[in-house]
Coordinates of C-alpha atoms and ligand atoms in Angstrom, one line a residue:
Chain A
M9 CA 0.6 31.8 1.2
T10 CA 3.9 32.1 0.2
A11 CA 5.1 34.7 -2.7
E12 CA 5.6 31.9 -5.0
T13 CA 2.1 29.8 -4.7
S14 CA -0.9 31.8 -6.2
L15 CA -2.9 28.8 -4.4
D16 CA -5.4 30.1 -1.7
V17 CA -5.0 27.0 1.3
A18 CA -7.6 28.6 3.5
R19 CA -10.1 28.3 0.8
I20 CA -9.2 25.0 -0.8
R21 CA -9.4 23.6 3.1
K22 CA -13.3 24.7 3.3
D23 CA -13.8 22.6 0.1
F24 CA -12.9 19.3 2.2
P25 CA -15.5 19.1 5.0
I26 CA -13.3 16.3 6.4
L27 CA -10.5 18.5 7.5
D28 CA -12.7 20.1 10.1
R29 CA -13.4 17.1 12.2
N30 CA -11.1 16.8 15.1
V31 CA -9.8 12.7 15.7
R32 CA -8.7 11.4 19.0
G33 CA -10.2 13.4 21.0
E34 CA -10.2 17.2 20.9
R35 CA -7.0 17.1 18.2
P36 CA -7.8 18.8 14.9
L37 CA -6.7 16.5 12.1
V38 CA -3.3 16.9 10.4
Y39 CA -3.9 14.4 7.0
L40 CA -0.9 14.0 5.9
D41 CA -1.6 10.8 4.0
S42 CA -2.7 11.5 0.8
A43 CA -0.7 9.4 -1.1
N44 CA -1.9 6.6 0.6
T45 CA -6.0 7.9 -0.4
S46 CA -6.2 11.3 -0.6
Q47 CA -9.7 13.3 1.0
K48 CA -12.5 14.4 -1.5
P49 CA -14.0 17.9 -1.9
R50 CA -17.5 18.6 -1.3
Q51 CA -17.7 19.0 -5.5
V52 CA -17.1 15.3 -6.0
I53 CA -19.2 14.1 -2.7
D54 CA -22.2 16.2 -4.6
T55 CA -21.2 15.0 -7.6
L56 CA -21.6 11.6 -6.3
T57 CA -25.0 12.0 -4.4
D58 CA -26.6 14.2 -7.5
F59 CA -25.6 11.3 -9.3
Y60 CA -27.7 8.9 -6.9
E61 CA -30.5 11.3 -6.7
R62 CA -31.5 12.6 -9.9
H63 CA -29.5 10.2 -12.6
N64 CA -29.1 6.6 -11.4
A65 CA -29.5 4.0 -13.8
N66 CA -27.3 1.1 -15.7
I67 CA -25.5 2.2 -19.3
H68 CA -25.7 2.0 -22.3
R69 CA -28.1 -1.0 -22.0
A70 CA -30.9 1.0 -20.5
T71 CA -33.2 2.6 -22.8
H72 CA -35.4 5.4 -20.7
E73 CA -34.2 8.8 -20.3
L74 CA -32.1 7.8 -17.1
G75 CA -30.2 5.7 -18.7
E76 CA -29.4 8.1 -21.0
E77 CA -28.5 10.5 -18.8
A78 CA -26.4 7.9 -16.8
T79 CA -24.8 6.9 -20.1
Q80 CA -24.3 10.5 -20.7
A81 CA -22.8 11.0 -17.3
Y82 CA -20.1 8.3 -17.6
E83 CA -18.8 8.7 -20.8
G84 CA -18.8 12.5 -20.4
A85 CA -16.3 11.7 -17.3
R86 CA -14.5 9.4 -20.1
I87 CA -13.9 12.6 -21.6
K88 CA -13.2 14.6 -18.6
V89 CA -10.3 12.2 -17.8
A90 CA -8.7 12.2 -21.1
T91 CA -8.5 16.2 -21.3
F92 CA -6.8 15.9 -17.9
I93 CA -4.1 13.7 -19.2
G94 CA -3.9 15.5 -22.3
A95 CA -5.3 12.2 -24.1
A96 CA -6.0 12.4 -28.0
D97 CA -9.5 10.7 -28.4
E98 CA -11.3 9.4 -25.1
A99 CA -11.5 6.1 -26.1
E100 CA -8.1 5.7 -24.8
V101 CA -9.2 6.0 -21.6
V102 CA -10.2 2.8 -20.0
F103 CA -12.4 2.6 -16.8
T104 CA -11.3 0.1 -14.2
K105 CA -11.4 -0.5 -10.6
N106 CA -7.9 1.1 -9.3
V107 CA -4.5 1.2 -11.1
S108 CA -3.8 -2.6 -9.6
E109 CA -6.3 -3.6 -11.8
A110 CA -4.9 -1.4 -14.8
I111 CA -1.7 -3.0 -14.7
N112 CA -3.1 -6.4 -14.1
L113 CA -5.4 -6.0 -17.4
V114 CA -2.0 -5.2 -19.5
A115 CA -0.4 -8.5 -17.9
Y116 CA -3.5 -11.1 -18.3
S117 CA -4.0 -9.5 -22.0
I118 CA -0.5 -10.2 -22.5
G119 CA -0.4 -13.6 -21.3
N120 CA -4.1 -14.3 -23.4
A121 CA -2.1 -12.9 -26.2
T122 CA 1.0 -15.3 -25.5
A123 CA -2.3 -18.5 -24.9
G124 CA -3.3 -17.6 -28.5
A125 CA -6.2 -15.3 -28.0
G126 CA -6.2 -12.3 -30.5
G127 CA -4.8 -14.3 -33.4
A128 CA -3.3 -12.5 -35.8
D129 CA -3.6 -9.0 -34.7
S130 CA -2.1 -9.5 -31.3
G131 CA 1.0 -11.7 -32.5
R132 CA 2.8 -8.5 -31.3
L133 CA 1.9 -8.9 -27.7
R134 CA 2.9 -12.6 -27.4
L135 CA 5.6 -13.7 -25.2
A136 CA 8.2 -16.2 -25.9
E137 CA 10.9 -18.6 -23.6
G138 CA 13.7 -16.0 -22.9
D139 CA 11.5 -13.0 -23.3
E140 CA 12.3 -10.5 -20.5
I141 CA 9.8 -7.7 -18.6
V142 CA 11.5 -5.0 -16.6
I143 CA 10.3 -3.3 -14.0
T144 CA 12.1 -1.8 -10.7
E145 CA 13.2 -2.5 -7.5
M146 CA 11.1 1.3 -6.3
E147 CA 7.8 -0.2 -7.4
H148 CA 4.5 -0.6 -5.5
H149 CA 3.7 -4.4 -5.0
S150 CA 0.6 -3.5 -7.6
N151 CA 3.7 -3.2 -10.4
I152 CA 5.4 -6.3 -9.3
V153 CA 3.5 -9.0 -8.8
P154 CA 1.3 -8.9 -11.6
W155 CA 4.6 -9.2 -13.9
Q156 CA 5.6 -12.1 -11.3
L157 CA 2.4 -13.9 -12.2
L158 CA 2.9 -13.8 -16.1
C159 CA 6.6 -14.9 -16.1
E160 CA 5.0 -17.5 -14.4
R161 CA 2.4 -18.3 -16.3
T162 CA 4.5 -17.7 -19.9
G163 CA 8.0 -18.7 -19.0
A164 CA 9.2 -14.6 -19.7
R165 CA 12.3 -13.8 -17.1
L166 CA 11.6 -10.8 -14.5
R167 CA 14.6 -8.4 -14.4
W168 CA 14.2 -4.8 -12.8
F169 CA 16.9 -1.6 -12.4
G170 CA 18.1 -1.4 -8.9
V171 CA 18.2 2.1 -6.9
T172 CA 20.8 4.2 -6.0
P173 CA 21.4 4.8 -1.8
D174 CA 20.0 7.9 -2.5
G175 CA 16.5 7.0 -4.0
R176 CA 17.1 7.4 -7.8
L177 CA 17.1 4.8 -10.1
D178 CA 20.2 2.9 -11.0
L179 CA 20.8 3.5 -14.8
S180 CA 24.2 2.4 -15.3
R181 CA 23.3 -0.7 -16.8
A182 CA 20.4 0.4 -18.6
D183 CA 21.7 -0.8 -21.9
E184 CA 22.3 -4.4 -20.7
L185 CA 18.9 -4.5 -18.9
I186 CA 16.7 -3.3 -21.9
N187 CA 18.1 -5.5 -24.6
A188 CA 16.7 -7.3 -27.6
R189 CA 14.7 -9.6 -25.7
T190 CA 12.9 -6.9 -23.2
R191 CA 9.4 -7.2 -24.2
V192 CA 7.7 -5.2 -21.3
V193 CA 9.1 -2.0 -18.9
A194 CA 6.8 -1.1 -16.6
L195 CA 7.8 1.2 -13.9
A196 CA 6.2 3.9 -12.0
H197 CA 6.9 7.6 -12.7
Q198 CA 6.6 8.8 -9.0
S199 CA 7.9 6.3 -6.2
N200 CA 5.1 6.5 -3.3
V201 CA 8.1 5.9 -1.3
L202 CA 10.6 8.0 -2.2
G203 CA 8.7 11.1 -3.9
T204 CA 11.1 10.2 -6.5
I205 CA 10.1 10.8 -10.1
N206 CA 11.8 8.9 -12.4
P207 CA 13.3 9.9 -16.4
I208 CA 10.2 8.2 -18.6
A209 CA 11.2 9.9 -21.4
D210 CA 14.8 8.5 -21.3
I211 CA 14.0 4.8 -20.4
A212 CA 11.0 4.6 -22.8
A213 CA 13.6 6.0 -25.6
R214 CA 15.8 2.9 -24.8
A215 CA 12.6 0.7 -24.6
H216 CA 11.3 1.9 -28.0
E217 CA 14.6 1.0 -29.7
V218 CA 14.7 -2.4 -29.0
G219 CA 10.7 -3.2 -29.5
A220 CA 9.5 -3.1 -26.0
L221 CA 6.1 -1.6 -24.7
V222 CA 6.3 0.8 -21.6
L223 CA 4.2 0.7 -19.3
V224 CA 4.0 3.8 -16.5
D225 CA 2.6 3.5 -13.1
A226 CA 1.2 7.0 -12.6
A227 CA -0.6 6.7 -9.4
Q228 CA 1.3 8.8 -7.6
S229 CA 1.9 11.8 -10.7
V230 CA -1.8 12.0 -11.7
P231 CA -3.0 13.3 -9.0
H232 CA -0.4 16.3 -9.4
G233 CA -1.1 17.0 -12.8
L234 CA 2.6 16.2 -14.0
V235 CA 1.0 13.3 -16.6
D236 CA 0.7 14.6 -20.4
V237 CA 0.1 11.2 -21.8
R238 CA 1.5 13.0 -25.2
T239 CA 4.8 13.8 -24.2
L240 CA 5.6 11.3 -21.2
G241 CA 6.8 8.5 -23.6
A242 CA 4.6 5.6 -22.5
D243 CA 2.3 3.2 -24.0
L244 CA 0.2 2.4 -21.7
V245 CA -0.6 4.4 -18.4
G246 CA -2.4 3.5 -15.0
F247 CA -3.6 5.5 -12.3
T248 CA -5.9 5.5 -9.4
G249 CA -9.1 7.6 -9.1
H250 CA -9.4 7.8 -5.1
K251 CA -5.4 9.3 -4.6
M252 CA -6.9 12.6 -6.9
C253 CA -9.5 13.5 -4.7
G254 CA -11.8 11.1 -6.7
P255 CA -13.6 8.1 -5.2
T256 CA -12.7 4.3 -4.3
G257 CA -13.0 1.7 -7.0
I258 CA -12.5 3.9 -9.8
G259 CA -9.3 3.7 -11.4
V260 CA -7.9 4.4 -15.6
L261 CA -5.9 2.5 -18.0
W262 CA -4.7 4.8 -21.1
A263 CA -3.5 3.6 -24.4
R264 CA -3.6 4.4 -27.6
R265 CA -6.3 3.0 -29.7
D266 CA -3.9 0.8 -32.0
L267 CA -2.6 -0.6 -28.9
L268 CA -6.1 -1.2 -27.2
A269 CA -7.4 -2.6 -30.3
T270 CA -4.7 -5.2 -30.6
M271 CA -4.7 -6.6 -26.8
P272 CA -7.2 -9.2 -26.1
P273 CA -9.8 -8.9 -23.5
F274 CA -9.0 -9.6 -19.7
L275 CA -12.2 -10.0 -18.0
G276 CA -15.1 -11.0 -20.0
G277 CA -18.6 -10.1 -19.7
G278 CA -21.8 -8.3 -20.2
E279 CA -21.1 -4.6 -22.0
M280 CA -17.5 -5.7 -23.4
I281 CA -19.2 -7.7 -26.3
E282 CA -19.9 -7.6 -30.3
T283 CA -21.2 -10.9 -30.4
V284 CA -22.4 -14.0 -29.0
W285 CA -22.4 -17.7 -29.9
M286 CA -22.2 -20.6 -27.8
E287 CA -18.7 -21.5 -29.3
R288 CA -17.1 -17.7 -29.2
S289 CA -17.5 -14.2 -29.2
T290 CA -16.4 -10.9 -30.8
F291 CA -15.8 -7.9 -29.0
A292 CA -16.9 -4.2 -28.9
P293 CA -13.9 -1.8 -29.7
P294 CA -12.0 -0.5 -27.1
P295 CA -12.7 1.1 -24.6
H296 CA -15.5 -1.0 -24.0
K297 CA -13.8 -3.9 -24.7
F298 CA -12.3 -3.9 -21.6
E299 CA -15.2 -2.7 -19.4
A300 CA -17.1 -6.2 -18.5
G301 CA -20.2 -6.1 -16.6
T302 CA -21.8 -2.9 -14.9
M303 CA -18.8 -0.4 -14.1
P304 CA -18.8 1.5 -11.2
I305 CA -20.8 4.2 -13.0
A306 CA -21.5 6.7 -10.6
E307 CA -17.6 6.5 -9.6
A308 CA -16.5 7.1 -13.0
V309 CA -18.7 10.3 -12.6
G310 CA -17.6 11.3 -9.2
L311 CA -13.8 10.7 -10.8
G312 CA -14.5 13.4 -13.4
A313 CA -15.9 15.3 -11.0
A314 CA -12.7 15.5 -9.0
T315 CA -10.1 16.2 -12.6
D316 CA -13.1 19.2 -13.0
Y317 CA -11.6 20.3 -9.1
L318 CA -8.4 20.0 -9.9
A319 CA -8.1 21.3 -13.2
D320 CA -10.2 24.4 -11.7
V321 CA -7.8 24.9 -8.5
G322 CA -4.9 24.4 -11.5
V323 CA -2.5 22.2 -11.8
G324 CA 0.2 24.6 -12.3
A325 CA -0.7 26.0 -8.5
I326 CA -1.0 22.9 -6.9
Q327 CA 2.6 22.1 -8.4
A328 CA 4.2 25.2 -6.7
H329 CA 2.2 24.7 -3.4
E330 CA 3.4 21.2 -2.9
R331 CA 6.8 21.9 -3.8
D332 CA 7.0 24.8 -0.7
L333 CA 5.5 22.5 1.2
L334 CA 8.0 19.6 0.2
R335 CA 11.0 22.2 0.5
H336 CA 9.9 23.1 3.9
A337 CA 9.4 19.7 5.2
L338 CA 12.5 18.2 3.9
E339 CA 14.5 21.6 5.7
A340 CA 12.6 21.0 9.0
L341 CA 13.1 17.1 9.0
A342 CA 16.4 17.2 8.4
G343 CA 17.0 19.3 11.7
I344 CA 15.8 16.4 13.4
G345 CA 18.5 14.2 15.2
G346 CA 18.7 10.5 13.7
L347 CA 16.0 11.2 11.2
R348 CA 17.1 9.6 7.9
I349 CA 15.1 10.3 4.6
L350 CA 14.9 7.9 2.5
G351 CA 14.9 9.1 -1.1
P352 CA 16.4 12.2 -2.3
A353 CA 17.3 15.1 0.0
E354 CA 16.6 18.0 -2.3
P355 CA 13.5 18.8 -3.9
V356 CA 14.2 18.1 -7.1
Q357 CA 13.1 15.6 -9.5
R358 CA 10.8 14.3 -6.4
G359 CA 7.4 15.1 -5.5
G360 CA 5.6 15.5 -2.3
A361 CA 5.9 12.1 -0.2
V362 CA 9.0 12.3 2.4
S363 CA 9.7 8.9 3.7
F364 CA 12.1 8.7 7.1
T365 CA 13.2 6.5 10.1
V366 CA 13.9 7.9 13.0
E367 CA 16.7 6.1 15.2
G368 CA 15.6 3.9 18.1
I369 CA 11.9 4.4 17.3
H370 CA 10.0 2.0 15.0
P371 CA 7.8 3.4 12.6
H372 CA 4.3 2.0 14.4
D373 CA 5.5 3.5 17.3
L374 CA 5.8 6.7 15.9
S375 CA 3.1 6.9 13.9
Q376 CA 0.9 5.7 16.7
V377 CA 2.3 8.8 18.8
L378 CA 1.8 11.4 16.0
D379 CA -1.7 10.2 15.7
D380 CA -2.5 10.6 19.1
R381 CA -1.6 14.6 18.4
G382 CA -4.4 14.1 15.2
V383 CA -1.4 14.1 12.6
A384 CA -2.0 11.0 10.3
V385 CA 0.5 9.2 8.4
R386 CA 1.4 6.2 6.8
A387 CA 4.2 3.8 8.8
G388 CA 5.4 0.0 7.3
H389 CA 6.6 -0.7 3.8
H390 CA 3.9 0.8 2.0
C391 CA 3.5 -2.0 -0.1
A392 CA 7.3 -1.2 -1.5
W393 CA 9.2 -4.1 0.5
P394 CA 11.7 -4.8 -1.9
L395 CA 12.5 -1.5 -1.8
H396 CA 12.7 -1.2 1.7
R397 CA 14.6 -4.4 2.0
A398 CA 17.1 -2.7 -0.8
L399 CA 17.6 0.5 1.6
G400 CA 18.5 -1.7 4.0
V401 CA 15.2 -0.3 6.2
Q402 CA 12.6 -3.0 8.2
A403 CA 9.9 0.1 7.3
S404 CA 9.6 3.5 7.4
T405 CA 6.7 6.4 8.1
R406 CA 5.4 8.4 5.3
A407 CA 4.3 12.5 5.4
S408 CA 2.7 13.0 1.7
F409 CA 1.3 16.6 1.0
Y410 CA -1.5 17.4 -1.3
L411 CA -3.2 20.7 -2.2
Y412 CA -5.1 20.8 0.8
N413 CA -1.7 21.0 3.3
T414 CA -0.4 23.5 5.5
H415 CA 3.0 24.9 6.6
A416 CA 1.1 24.5 10.2
E417 CA 0.6 21.3 9.2
V418 CA 4.6 20.1 8.5
D419 CA 5.3 21.9 11.4
A420 CA 2.7 19.7 13.4
L421 CA 4.2 16.7 12.1
V422 CA 7.9 17.9 13.3
D423 CA 6.7 18.6 16.5
G424 CA 5.2 15.1 17.0
I425 CA 8.4 13.6 16.0
R426 CA 10.1 15.3 19.1
Q427 CA 7.7 14.5 21.1
A428 CA 7.7 10.7 20.6
Q429 CA 11.6 10.9 20.7
K430 CA 11.3 12.1 24.1
F431 CA 8.1 9.8 24.7
F432 CA 10.5 6.9 24.0
G433 CA 13.5 8.6 25.8
T434 CA 15.8 8.7 22.5
A435 CA 16.5 11.9 22.0
Chain B
M264 CA -1.1 11.6 26.1
M265 CA -3.7 9.8 28.1
Q266 CA -4.3 7.3 25.6
L267 CA -0.6 7.0 24.7
E268 CA 0.2 5.9 28.4
S269 CA -2.9 3.4 28.5
L270 CA -1.1 1.8 25.4
Y271 CA 2.8 2.3 26.3
T272 CA 2.6 1.2 30.0
E273 CA 5.4 1.2 32.0
I274 CA 5.7 -3.0 32.1
I275 CA 5.1 -2.9 28.1
M276 CA 8.2 0.1 27.8
E277 CA 10.3 -2.4 30.3
H278 CA 9.6 -5.4 28.4
A279 CA 10.4 -3.6 25.0
A280 CA 13.7 -2.2 26.0
R281 CA 14.9 -5.6 28.1
P282 CA 12.8 -8.5 26.3
L283 CA 12.9 -11.8 28.3
H284 CA 14.2 -14.7 26.9
A285 CA 15.6 -13.2 23.5
G286 CA 17.6 -14.8 21.5
L287 CA 18.2 -18.0 19.7
R288 CA 19.1 -20.9 22.0
E289 CA 19.5 -24.6 20.9
P290 CA 18.5 -27.1 20.9
F291 CA 14.8 -27.0 19.7
D292 CA 12.1 -29.1 18.6
A293 CA 10.7 -26.5 16.2
E294 CA 11.4 -23.6 14.6
V295 CA 8.5 -20.8 12.9
R296 CA 9.2 -17.4 11.2
H297 CA 6.4 -15.1 11.4
V298 CA 5.9 -11.8 9.5
N299 CA 3.1 -9.1 10.1
P300 CA 2.6 -8.5 6.0
T301 CA 1.5 -4.9 6.7
C302 CA 4.2 -3.6 8.1
G303 CA 7.1 -6.2 7.7
D304 CA 7.8 -7.2 11.5
E305 CA 9.3 -10.4 11.6
V306 CA 9.7 -12.7 14.5
T307 CA 11.5 -16.3 14.4
L308 CA 10.7 -18.4 17.2
R309 CA 11.8 -21.3 18.3
V310 CA 10.2 -23.9 20.9
T311 CA 11.8 -26.9 22.8
L312 CA 9.4 -29.4 24.8
K313 CA 9.6 -31.7 27.5
D314 CA 8.0 -34.4 29.5
A315 CA 6.1 -32.9 32.8
D316 CA 4.3 -36.2 33.9
G317 CA 3.2 -37.5 31.2
E318 CA 2.3 -34.3 29.3
P319 CA 3.8 -32.3 27.1
A320 CA 5.5 -29.4 28.6
V321 CA 7.1 -25.8 27.7
A322 CA 10.9 -26.3 28.5
D323 CA 12.1 -23.4 26.7
V324 CA 10.4 -20.3 24.2
S325 CA 13.9 -18.5 22.6
Y326 CA 12.8 -15.8 19.4
D327 CA 14.7 -13.5 17.6
S328 CA 12.5 -10.5 16.4
L329 CA 12.1 -7.3 14.8
G330 CA 9.6 -4.8 15.6
C331 CA 7.9 -1.8 17.6
S332 CA 7.8 -1.7 21.3
I333 CA 4.4 -3.7 21.0
S334 CA 5.7 -6.9 18.9
K335 CA 8.5 -6.8 21.2
A336 CA 7.2 -6.6 24.5
S337 CA 4.4 -9.0 24.0
A338 CA 7.1 -11.9 22.9
S339 CA 8.8 -11.1 25.8
V340 CA 5.9 -11.7 28.0
M341 CA 4.5 -14.9 26.3
A342 CA 7.8 -16.5 26.7
D343 CA 8.1 -15.6 29.9
L344 CA 4.4 -16.9 30.7
V345 CA 4.4 -20.2 28.8
I346 CA 8.1 -21.3 29.4
G347 CA 7.7 -23.8 32.4
K348 CA 4.2 -24.2 31.8
T349 CA 2.4 -27.6 30.3
V350 CA 1.4 -26.9 26.5
S351 CA -2.4 -27.2 27.7
E352 CA -2.0 -24.5 30.7
A353 CA 0.5 -22.3 27.9
M354 CA -2.9 -23.0 25.2
T355 CA -5.5 -21.4 27.6
V356 CA -3.0 -18.3 28.8
S357 CA -2.8 -17.8 24.9
E358 CA -6.7 -18.5 24.1
E359 CA -7.5 -16.0 26.7
F360 CA -4.8 -12.9 25.3
V361 CA -6.1 -13.9 22.2
G362 CA -9.6 -13.0 23.6
L363 CA -8.1 -10.1 25.5
M364 CA -6.7 -8.6 22.3
H365 CA -10.0 -8.8 20.2
S366 CA -12.1 -7.0 23.4
R367 CA -12.4 -3.8 21.9
G368 CA -11.2 -2.2 25.5
E369 CA -13.6 -4.1 27.2
A370 CA -12.9 -7.3 28.9
E371 CA -11.3 -7.1 32.4
P372 CA -7.9 -9.0 31.8
D373 CA -7.3 -11.5 35.0
E374 CA -4.0 -11.3 36.1
D375 CA -3.7 -14.3 38.4
V376 CA -4.0 -16.3 34.2
L377 CA -2.5 -13.7 32.0
G378 CA 0.2 -11.8 34.0
D379 CA 1.9 -8.7 32.7
A380 CA 0.6 -9.6 29.7
V381 CA -2.8 -7.6 31.4
A382 CA -0.4 -4.6 30.4
L383 CA -1.3 -4.9 26.7
A384 CA -4.9 -4.5 27.2
G385 CA -4.6 -1.2 26.0
V386 CA -4.0 -2.5 22.5
S387 CA -7.0 -4.2 22.2
R388 CA -8.6 0.2 21.5
F389 CA -6.3 0.1 18.6
P390 CA -7.7 -2.4 16.0
A391 CA -4.2 -1.6 13.8
R392 CA -2.0 -2.3 16.4
I393 CA -3.6 -5.9 17.6
K394 CA -1.4 -7.7 15.4
C395 CA 1.6 -6.6 16.1
A396 CA 0.4 -7.9 19.6
L397 CA -0.1 -11.2 18.6
L398 CA 2.6 -11.9 16.4
G399 CA 4.6 -13.4 19.1
W400 CA 2.0 -15.5 20.5
M401 CA 0.9 -16.9 16.9
A402 CA 4.4 -17.8 16.6
W403 CA 4.4 -19.9 19.4
K404 CA 1.2 -21.6 18.7
D405 CA 2.4 -22.7 15.3
A406 CA 5.8 -24.1 16.8
T407 CA 4.5 -25.4 19.6
A408 CA 1.9 -27.3 17.2
R409 CA 4.7 -28.5 14.8
A410 CA 6.8 -29.6 17.9
L411 CA 4.0 -31.4 19.2
S412 CA 3.2 -33.4 15.8
E413 CA 6.8 -33.8 15.8
R414 CA 6.8 -35.7 18.7
E415 CA 4.0 -37.5 17.5
M416 CA 5.4 -38.9 14.2
D417 CA 8.8 -39.6 16.3
A418 CA 7.1 -41.5 19.4
P419 CA 6.9 -45.3 18.9
D420 CA 3.0 -46.2 20.1
A421 CA 4.4 -47.7 23.2
D422 CA 5.7 -44.6 23.9
R423 CA 2.7 -42.2 22.8
E424 CA 0.7 -42.6 26.6
Q425 CA 3.6 -40.5 28.0
L426 CA 3.4 -37.7 26.3
Ligands
PLP740 C1 2.6 3.7 -7.0 C2 1.8 3.2 -6.8 N1 0.7 1.7 -7.8 C3 0.2 1.2 -7.6 C4 -0.8 1.6 -6.0 C5 -2.2 1.0 -6.2 O1 -2.9 1.7 -5.8 P1 -4.8 0.8 -5.6 O2 -4.6 0.2 -4.8 O3 -5.7 1.8 -5.5 O4 -4.6 0.0 -6.9 C6 -0.3 2.7 -5.9 C7 -0.9 3.7 -4.2 O5 -1.2 2.3 -3.2 C8 1.0 3.4 -5.7 O6 1.3 4.5 -4.9

């Protein structure tokens, strides 16, 4: 604990049972892969167990007491999530399987509107030949591929912002890229590779000038409490529960109620309908219009527990702690010969994911040495292949920090990298 | 470090540092490009076949690879093993190697068949790395299958016996 942080890391770590285990024999786990998926606190694990042991039933359709309790827990989680991101109304929170599904939901809904679904109400979403969708070169594949598929289906054209050599968005052509033909601008709030935090409000202001919708992939920012949908500037925000201390299998799409109301459904099935005839159906109001079939109920309840947990610890304290770890990591990594940090080298407008290359050592080989010492990082292109191509690197190693990480763990990473340089004879 | 040394054996480090038969050569019968989608590692590989007493045989394997030590070493070992063998002998070696990779560290590799490839046995205990070790082998298998089918298509019926 430093003067700047008011977070008691030792106490936080006690909440995460997995942090006690050893790996590869007797090595204490040093988990630096939270941008991939975070670990889960006891509070979330207990919530899942309690749900299955005491309240398990299907929601909305069961007429018994357990069904009432399960429905209350599920809808209660929606309120918690809405509060965590500053949503005006829990009906703005749609549960999905993960952020990938949230983005696909939007892309398919627009595609369905283009095919005529939703009638006049959905006219605003309809794409025409020559319309443009703008993404960025630093997107996760989850925010690239759904748009490529939508363009393929509709004839719209995909365009993108490039990145500068220091890992920021190249905004020099923003006014040309976002123009009267632009219908959707989709971008990450925080890059999962570079850690860069993008200027969403500025880009959204430009997009709104030309009448385009703005979708923000907030998978890497909501976990750190960086999102307040009232001030972010986005029309649609997606994020994923497993990166924010919640379970896998649950994600969120946020959008204002009037926008959700005009969006045609993505998946059809039970629970998303109002009336069904053999020829056609009408649909439930949002958010249920987008929640077809039995949802990941326990997982949603677990996500509610995760937002409670993060809010109890305090997002301000979490952010200060992560900034402190990041500063320490950037300084320590900069002292290693042959190491190149991808992305901003200063802890400004950047979060706690640090990707790097080490001269002469392939990321897979580096991560193998680190793993042998109990240090878990990610190696590869981190589902951002075009970004790696743009930066002229084939793959990288990424260390990412969360509320439970310590300075000592950053030091273990640095020692491990130096050890790898010795092992492979490059330093 | 014990686990690491069982993975990065001296033979592997040597092949990774100085890969045998590396580089792309002409002429060739088939070329393929394989990637490992989890890390972006790539290999471009060419196969040249020849006739050995009426059987197709491997005249040359040349390749250009971008990857980790394991994938580089494995491609080097593979090329050295299959060049000069008949295609059917080489396929047997390849099957043996794939079997070794999926053995979870349980197999007793046969050095007479696998040569230097036995040094890669440790990889089978690291599931995340098996794809690295197989990249070059899968590319070779694919390229060879293409080269064989091209030969079949090119060969007039009368010549087919000779292949
Ligand atoms: C920025 C970003 N977008 C999207 C995803 C995809 O998340 P999920 O696999 O949970 O859909 C991730 C994480 O993998 C991410 O970091």
